[in-house]
PDB file of C-alpha atoms and ligand atoms in Angstrom:
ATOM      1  CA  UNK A   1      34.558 -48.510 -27.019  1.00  0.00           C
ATOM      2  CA  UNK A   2      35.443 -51.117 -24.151  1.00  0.00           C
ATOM      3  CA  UNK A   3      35.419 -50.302 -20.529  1.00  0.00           C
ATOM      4  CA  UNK A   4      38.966 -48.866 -19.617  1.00  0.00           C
ATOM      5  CA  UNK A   5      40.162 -51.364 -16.974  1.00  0.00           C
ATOM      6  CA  UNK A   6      40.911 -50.555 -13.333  1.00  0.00           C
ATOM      7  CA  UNK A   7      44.556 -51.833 -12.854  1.00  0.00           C
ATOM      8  CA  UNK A   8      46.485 -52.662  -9.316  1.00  0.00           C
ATOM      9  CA  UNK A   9      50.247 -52.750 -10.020  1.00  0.00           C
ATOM     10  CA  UNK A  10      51.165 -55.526  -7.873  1.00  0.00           C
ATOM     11  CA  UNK A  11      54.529 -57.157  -7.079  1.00  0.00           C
ATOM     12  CA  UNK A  12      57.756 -57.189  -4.757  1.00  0.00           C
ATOM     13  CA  UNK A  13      59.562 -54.078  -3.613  1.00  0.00           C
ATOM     14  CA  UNK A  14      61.879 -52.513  -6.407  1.00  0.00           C
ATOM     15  CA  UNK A  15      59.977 -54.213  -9.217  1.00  0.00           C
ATOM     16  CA  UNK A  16      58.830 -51.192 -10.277  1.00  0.00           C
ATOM     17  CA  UNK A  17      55.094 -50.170  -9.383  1.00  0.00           C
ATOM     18  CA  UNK A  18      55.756 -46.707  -8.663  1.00  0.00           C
ATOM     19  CA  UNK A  19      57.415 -46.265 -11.895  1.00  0.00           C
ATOM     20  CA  UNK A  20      55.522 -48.195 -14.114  1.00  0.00           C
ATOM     21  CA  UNK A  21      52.337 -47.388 -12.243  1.00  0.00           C
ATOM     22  CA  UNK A  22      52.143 -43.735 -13.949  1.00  0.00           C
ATOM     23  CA  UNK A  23      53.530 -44.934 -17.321  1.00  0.00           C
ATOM     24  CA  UNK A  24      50.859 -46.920 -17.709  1.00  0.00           C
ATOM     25  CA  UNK A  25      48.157 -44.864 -16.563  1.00  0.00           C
ATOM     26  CA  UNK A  26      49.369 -42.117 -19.134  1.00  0.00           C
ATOM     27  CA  UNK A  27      48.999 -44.649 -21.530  1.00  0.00           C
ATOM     28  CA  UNK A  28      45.462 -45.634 -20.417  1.00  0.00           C
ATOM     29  CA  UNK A  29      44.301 -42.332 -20.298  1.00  0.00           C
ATOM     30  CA  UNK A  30      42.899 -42.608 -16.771  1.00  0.00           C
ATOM     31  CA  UNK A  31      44.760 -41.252 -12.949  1.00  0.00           C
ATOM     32  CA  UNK A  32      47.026 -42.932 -11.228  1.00  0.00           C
ATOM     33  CA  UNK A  33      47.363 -43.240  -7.610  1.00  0.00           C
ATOM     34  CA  UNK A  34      49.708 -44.517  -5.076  1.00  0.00           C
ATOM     35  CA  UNK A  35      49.160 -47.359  -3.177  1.00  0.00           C
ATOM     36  CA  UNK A  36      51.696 -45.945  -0.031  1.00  0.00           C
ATOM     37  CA  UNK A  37      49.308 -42.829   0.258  1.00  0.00           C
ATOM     38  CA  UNK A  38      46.357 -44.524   1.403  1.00  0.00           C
ATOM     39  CA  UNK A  39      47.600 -45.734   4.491  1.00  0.00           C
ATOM     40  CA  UNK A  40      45.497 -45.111   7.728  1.00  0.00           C
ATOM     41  CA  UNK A  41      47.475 -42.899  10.161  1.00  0.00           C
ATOM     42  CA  UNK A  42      48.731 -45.407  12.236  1.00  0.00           C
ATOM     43  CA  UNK A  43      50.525 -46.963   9.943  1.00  0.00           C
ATOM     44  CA  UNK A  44      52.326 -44.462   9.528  1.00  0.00           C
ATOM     45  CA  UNK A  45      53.114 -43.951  12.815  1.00  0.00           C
ATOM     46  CA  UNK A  46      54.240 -47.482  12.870  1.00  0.00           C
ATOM     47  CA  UNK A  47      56.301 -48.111   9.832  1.00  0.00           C
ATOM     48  CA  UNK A  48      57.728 -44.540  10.663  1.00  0.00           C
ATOM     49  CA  UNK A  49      59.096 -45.925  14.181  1.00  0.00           C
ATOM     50  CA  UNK A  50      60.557 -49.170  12.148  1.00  0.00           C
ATOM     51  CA  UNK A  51      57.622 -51.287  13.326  1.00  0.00           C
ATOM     52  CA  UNK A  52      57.200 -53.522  10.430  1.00  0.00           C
ATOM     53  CA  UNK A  53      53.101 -53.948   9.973  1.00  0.00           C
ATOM     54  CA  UNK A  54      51.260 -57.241  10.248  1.00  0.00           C
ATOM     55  CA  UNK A  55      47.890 -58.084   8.203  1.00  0.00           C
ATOM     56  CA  UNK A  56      45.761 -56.502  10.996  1.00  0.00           C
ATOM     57  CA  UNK A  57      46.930 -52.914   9.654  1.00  0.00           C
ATOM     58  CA  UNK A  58      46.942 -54.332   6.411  1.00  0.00           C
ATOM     59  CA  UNK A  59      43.155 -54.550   6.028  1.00  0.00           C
ATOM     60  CA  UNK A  60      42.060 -50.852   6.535  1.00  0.00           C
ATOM     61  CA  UNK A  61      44.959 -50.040   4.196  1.00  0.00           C
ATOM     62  CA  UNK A  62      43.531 -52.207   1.517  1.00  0.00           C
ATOM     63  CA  UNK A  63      40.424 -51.236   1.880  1.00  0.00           C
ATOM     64  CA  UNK A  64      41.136 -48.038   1.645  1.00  0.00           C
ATOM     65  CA  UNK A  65      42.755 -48.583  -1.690  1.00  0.00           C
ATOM     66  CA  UNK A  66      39.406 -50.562  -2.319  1.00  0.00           C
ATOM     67  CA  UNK A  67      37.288 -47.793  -2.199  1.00  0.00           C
ATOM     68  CA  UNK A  68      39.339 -45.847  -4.977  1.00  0.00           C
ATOM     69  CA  UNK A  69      39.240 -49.062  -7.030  1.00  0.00           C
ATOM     70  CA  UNK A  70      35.774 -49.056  -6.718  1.00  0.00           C
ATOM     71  CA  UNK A  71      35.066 -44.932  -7.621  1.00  0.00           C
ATOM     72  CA  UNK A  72      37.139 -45.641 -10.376  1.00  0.00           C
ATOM     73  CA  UNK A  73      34.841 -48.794 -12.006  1.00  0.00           C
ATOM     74  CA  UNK A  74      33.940 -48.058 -15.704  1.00  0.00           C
ATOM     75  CA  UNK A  75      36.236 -45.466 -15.737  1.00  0.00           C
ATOM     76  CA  UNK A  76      39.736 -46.413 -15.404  1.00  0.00           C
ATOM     77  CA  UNK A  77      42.046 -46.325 -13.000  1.00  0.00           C
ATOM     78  CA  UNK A  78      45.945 -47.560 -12.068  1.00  0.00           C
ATOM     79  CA  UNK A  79      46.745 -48.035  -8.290  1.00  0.00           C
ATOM     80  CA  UNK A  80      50.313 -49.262  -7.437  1.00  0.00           C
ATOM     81  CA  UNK A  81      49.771 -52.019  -4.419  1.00  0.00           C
ATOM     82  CA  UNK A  82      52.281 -55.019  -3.757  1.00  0.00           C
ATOM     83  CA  UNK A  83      49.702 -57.291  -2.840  1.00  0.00           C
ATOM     84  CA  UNK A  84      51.917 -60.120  -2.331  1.00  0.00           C
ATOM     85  CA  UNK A  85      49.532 -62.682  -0.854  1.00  0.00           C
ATOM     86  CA  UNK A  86      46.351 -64.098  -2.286  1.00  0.00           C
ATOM     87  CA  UNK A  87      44.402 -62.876   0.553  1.00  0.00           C
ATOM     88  CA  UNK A  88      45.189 -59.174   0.036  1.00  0.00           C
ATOM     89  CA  UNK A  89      44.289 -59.373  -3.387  1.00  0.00           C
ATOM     90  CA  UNK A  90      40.702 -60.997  -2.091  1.00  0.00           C
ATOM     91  CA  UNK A  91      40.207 -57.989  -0.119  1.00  0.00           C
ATOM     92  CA  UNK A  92      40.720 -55.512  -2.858  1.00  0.00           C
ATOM     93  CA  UNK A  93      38.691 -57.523  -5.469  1.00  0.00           C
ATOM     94  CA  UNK A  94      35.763 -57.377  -2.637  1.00  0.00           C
ATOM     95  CA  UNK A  95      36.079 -53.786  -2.504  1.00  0.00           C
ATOM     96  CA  UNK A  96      36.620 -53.394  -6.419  1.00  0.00           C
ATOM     97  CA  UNK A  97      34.904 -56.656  -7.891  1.00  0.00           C
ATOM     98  CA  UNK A  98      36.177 -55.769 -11.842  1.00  0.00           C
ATOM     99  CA  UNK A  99      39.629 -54.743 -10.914  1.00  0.00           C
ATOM    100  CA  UNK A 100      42.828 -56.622 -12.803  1.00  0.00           C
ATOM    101  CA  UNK A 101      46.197 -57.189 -11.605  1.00  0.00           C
ATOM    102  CA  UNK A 102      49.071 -56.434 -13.295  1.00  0.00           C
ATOM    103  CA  UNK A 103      52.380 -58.522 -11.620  1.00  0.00           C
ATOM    104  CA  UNK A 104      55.635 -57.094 -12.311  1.00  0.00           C
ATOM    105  CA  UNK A 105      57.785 -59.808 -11.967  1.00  0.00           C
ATOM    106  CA  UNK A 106      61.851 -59.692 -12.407  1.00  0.00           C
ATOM    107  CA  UNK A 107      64.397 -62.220 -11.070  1.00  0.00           C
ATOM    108  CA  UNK A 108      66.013 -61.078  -7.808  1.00  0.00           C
ATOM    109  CA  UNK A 109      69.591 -59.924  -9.051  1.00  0.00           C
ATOM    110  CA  UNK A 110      67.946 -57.230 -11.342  1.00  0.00           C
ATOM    111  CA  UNK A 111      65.537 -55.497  -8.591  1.00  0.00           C
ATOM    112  CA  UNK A 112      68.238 -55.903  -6.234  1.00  0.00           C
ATOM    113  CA  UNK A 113      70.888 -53.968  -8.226  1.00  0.00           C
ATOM    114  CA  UNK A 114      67.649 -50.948  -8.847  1.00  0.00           C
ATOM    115  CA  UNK A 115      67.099 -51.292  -5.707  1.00  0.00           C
ATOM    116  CA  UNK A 116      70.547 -50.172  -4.596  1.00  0.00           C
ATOM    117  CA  UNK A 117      70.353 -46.958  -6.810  1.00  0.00           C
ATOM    118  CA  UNK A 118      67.322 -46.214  -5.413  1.00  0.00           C
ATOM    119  CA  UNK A 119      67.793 -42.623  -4.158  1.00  0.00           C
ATOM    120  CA  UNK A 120      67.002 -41.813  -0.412  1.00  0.00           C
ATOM    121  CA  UNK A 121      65.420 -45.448   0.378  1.00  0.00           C
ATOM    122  CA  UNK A 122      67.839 -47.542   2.246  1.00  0.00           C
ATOM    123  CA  UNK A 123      66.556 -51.686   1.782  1.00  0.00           C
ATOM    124  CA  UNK A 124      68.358 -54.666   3.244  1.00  0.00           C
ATOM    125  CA  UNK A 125      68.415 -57.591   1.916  1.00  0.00           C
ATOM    126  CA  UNK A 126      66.320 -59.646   4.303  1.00  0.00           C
ATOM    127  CA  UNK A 127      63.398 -57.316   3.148  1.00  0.00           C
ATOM    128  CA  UNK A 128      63.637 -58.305  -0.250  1.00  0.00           C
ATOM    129  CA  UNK A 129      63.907 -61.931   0.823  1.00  0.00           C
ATOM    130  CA  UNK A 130      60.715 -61.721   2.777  1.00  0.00           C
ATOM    131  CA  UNK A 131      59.503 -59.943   0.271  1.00  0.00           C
ATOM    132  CA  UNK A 132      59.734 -62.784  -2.475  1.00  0.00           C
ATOM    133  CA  UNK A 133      58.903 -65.584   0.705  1.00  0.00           C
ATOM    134  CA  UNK A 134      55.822 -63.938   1.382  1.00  0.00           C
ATOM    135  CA  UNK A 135      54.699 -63.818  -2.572  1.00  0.00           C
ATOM    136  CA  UNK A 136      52.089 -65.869  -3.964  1.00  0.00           C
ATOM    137  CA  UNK A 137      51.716 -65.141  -8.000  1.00  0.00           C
ATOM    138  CA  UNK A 138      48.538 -64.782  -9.273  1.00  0.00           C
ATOM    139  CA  UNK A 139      46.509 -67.901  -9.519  1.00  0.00           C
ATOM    140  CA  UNK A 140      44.362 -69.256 -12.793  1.00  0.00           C
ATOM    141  CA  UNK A 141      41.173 -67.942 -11.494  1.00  0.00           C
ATOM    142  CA  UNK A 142      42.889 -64.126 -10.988  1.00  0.00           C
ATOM    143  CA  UNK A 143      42.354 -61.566 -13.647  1.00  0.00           C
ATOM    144  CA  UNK A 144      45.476 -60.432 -14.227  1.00  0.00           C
ATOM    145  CA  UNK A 145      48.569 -60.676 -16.167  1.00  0.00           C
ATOM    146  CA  UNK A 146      52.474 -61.238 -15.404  1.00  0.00           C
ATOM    147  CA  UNK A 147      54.950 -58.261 -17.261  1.00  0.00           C
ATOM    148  CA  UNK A 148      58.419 -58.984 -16.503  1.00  0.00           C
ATOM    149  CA  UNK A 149      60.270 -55.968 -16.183  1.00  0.00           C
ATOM    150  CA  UNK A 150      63.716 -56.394 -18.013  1.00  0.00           C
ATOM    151  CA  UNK A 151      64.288 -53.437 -19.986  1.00  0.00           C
ATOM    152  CA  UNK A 152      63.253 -49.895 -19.662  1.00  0.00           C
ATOM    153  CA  UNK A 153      60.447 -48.195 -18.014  1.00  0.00           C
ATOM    154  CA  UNK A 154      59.089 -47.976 -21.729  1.00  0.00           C
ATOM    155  CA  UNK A 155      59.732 -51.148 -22.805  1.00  0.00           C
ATOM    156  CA  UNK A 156      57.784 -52.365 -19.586  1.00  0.00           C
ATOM    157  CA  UNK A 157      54.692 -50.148 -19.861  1.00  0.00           C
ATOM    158  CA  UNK A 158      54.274 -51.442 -23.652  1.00  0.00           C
ATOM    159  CA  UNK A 159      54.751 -54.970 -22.577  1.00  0.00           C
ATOM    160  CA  UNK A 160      51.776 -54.309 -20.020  1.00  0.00           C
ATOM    161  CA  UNK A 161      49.460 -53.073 -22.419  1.00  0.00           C
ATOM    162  CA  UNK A 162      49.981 -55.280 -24.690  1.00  0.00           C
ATOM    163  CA  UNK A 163      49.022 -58.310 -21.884  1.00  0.00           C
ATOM    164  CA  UNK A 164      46.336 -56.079 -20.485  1.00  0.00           C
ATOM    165  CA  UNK A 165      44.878 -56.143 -24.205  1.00  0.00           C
ATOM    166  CA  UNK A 166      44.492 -59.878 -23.294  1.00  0.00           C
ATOM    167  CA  UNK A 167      41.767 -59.308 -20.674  1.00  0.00           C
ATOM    168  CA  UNK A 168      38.263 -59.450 -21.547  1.00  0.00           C
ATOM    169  CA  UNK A 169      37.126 -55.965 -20.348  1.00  0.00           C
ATOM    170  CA  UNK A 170      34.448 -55.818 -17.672  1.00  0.00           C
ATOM    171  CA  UNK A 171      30.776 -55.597 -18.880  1.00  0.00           C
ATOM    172  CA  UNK A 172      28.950 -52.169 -18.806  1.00  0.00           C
TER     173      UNK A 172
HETATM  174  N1  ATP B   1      62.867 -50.381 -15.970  1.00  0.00           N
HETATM  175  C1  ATP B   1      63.700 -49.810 -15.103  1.00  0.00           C
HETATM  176  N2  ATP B   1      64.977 -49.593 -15.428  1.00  0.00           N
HETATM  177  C2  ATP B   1      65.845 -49.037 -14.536  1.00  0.00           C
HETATM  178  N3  ATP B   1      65.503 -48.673 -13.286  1.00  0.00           N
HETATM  179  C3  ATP B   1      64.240 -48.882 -12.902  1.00  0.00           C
HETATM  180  C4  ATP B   1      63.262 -49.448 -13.782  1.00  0.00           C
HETATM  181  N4  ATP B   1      62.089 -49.536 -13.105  1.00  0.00           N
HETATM  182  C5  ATP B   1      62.313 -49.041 -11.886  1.00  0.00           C
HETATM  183  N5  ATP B   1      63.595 -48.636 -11.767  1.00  0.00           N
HETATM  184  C6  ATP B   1      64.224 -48.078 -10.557  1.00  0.00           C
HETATM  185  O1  ATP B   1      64.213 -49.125  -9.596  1.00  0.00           O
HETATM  186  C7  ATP B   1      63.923 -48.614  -8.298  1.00  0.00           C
HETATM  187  C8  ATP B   1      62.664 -49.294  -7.768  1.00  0.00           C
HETATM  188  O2  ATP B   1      61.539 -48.902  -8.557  1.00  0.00           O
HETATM  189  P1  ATP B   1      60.180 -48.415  -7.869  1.00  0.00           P
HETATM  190  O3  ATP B   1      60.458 -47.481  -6.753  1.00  0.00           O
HETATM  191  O4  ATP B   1      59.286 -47.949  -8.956  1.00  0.00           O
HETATM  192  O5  ATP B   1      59.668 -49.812  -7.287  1.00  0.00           O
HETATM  193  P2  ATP B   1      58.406 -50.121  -6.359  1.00  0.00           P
HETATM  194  O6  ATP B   1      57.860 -51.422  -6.815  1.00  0.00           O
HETATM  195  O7  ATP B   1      57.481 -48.959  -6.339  1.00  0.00           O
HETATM  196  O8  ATP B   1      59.082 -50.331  -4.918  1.00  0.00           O
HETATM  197  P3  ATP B   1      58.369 -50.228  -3.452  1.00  0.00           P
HETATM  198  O9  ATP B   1      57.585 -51.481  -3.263  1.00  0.00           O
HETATM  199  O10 ATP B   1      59.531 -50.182  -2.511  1.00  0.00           O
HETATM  200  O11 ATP B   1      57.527 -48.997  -3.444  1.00  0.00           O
HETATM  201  C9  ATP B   1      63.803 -47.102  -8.474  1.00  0.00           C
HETATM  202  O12 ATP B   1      65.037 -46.501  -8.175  1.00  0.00           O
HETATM  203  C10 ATP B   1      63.451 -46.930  -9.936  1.00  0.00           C
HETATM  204  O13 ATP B   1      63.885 -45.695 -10.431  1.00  0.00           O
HETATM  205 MG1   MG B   2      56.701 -47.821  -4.772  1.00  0.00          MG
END
């Protein structure tokens, strides 16, 4: 048997990591966590007083989710993350070398309308335009794979493993 991958569910707000994130891990076989519940305590304290973060906070977050990455090697593990810019995605893989992104990617009308039925989370537009500014997709030398996430929350978890199945898996 191959070594069950560890997976970061990366992309833009509303795209669906929280969602998908669990879907897939069922269908891995292996935990999920959430990306949001590893940050440090003053992050909280300043996304909770509207304070939007900068990179600075962003590191201890990320490595944070690092270090589960990295307890879940040879195991298996899903972590959502948005990990929008190269950079953050270089900190995680230092943390967890082996560790493959999956990008949900949809165009902007479609999150935007889930994004509006969201249930108690209120997002204006400019968010979701800084969101897509700040992105930079994965680049050739990236493990990972793009899932574009038209359809349902099945149809999207069975689209990921399918491109996940087109990973080599890391060596034992
Ligand atoms: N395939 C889908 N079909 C219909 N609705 C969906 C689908 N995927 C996600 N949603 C809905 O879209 C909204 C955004 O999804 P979700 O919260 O999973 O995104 P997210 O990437 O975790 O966002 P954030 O970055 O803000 O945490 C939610 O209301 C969710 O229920
Ligand atoms: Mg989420």
């Amino acid at each position: 048997m191959s070594t069950p991958h560890v997976v970061v569910v990366m992309g833009v707000a509303g795209t669906g990591k929280t969602t998908i994130g669990p879907l897939l891990a069922a269908r891995l076989g292996v935990p999920y966590a959430e990306g949001d519940d590893f940050h440090p305590p003053a992050n909280i304290e300043k996304m909770s007083a509207g304070v939007p973060l900068d990179d600075e906070d962003r590191w201890p977050w990320l490595d944070a989710i690092g270090t589960w990455a990295h307890g879940r090697a040879g195991l298996g593990g899903v972590v959502s993350s948005s990990a929008l810019k190269r950079s953050y995605r270089d900190r995680l893989r230092a943390a967890a070398p082996g560790v493959v992104f999956v990008h949900l990617t949809g165009d902007r009308a479609l999150i935007e309308n889930r994004m509006s039925h969201r249930k108690g989370h209120f997002m204006p537009t400019a968010l979701l335009d800084s969101q897509f500014a700040t992105l930079q997709p994965l680049q050739p030398d990236e493990a990972g794979v793009e899932v574009d996430v038209s359809g349902s929350p099945e149809e999207i978890t069975a689209r990921a493993m399918n491109a996940l199945e087109t990973l080599p898996h890391p060596a034992r």
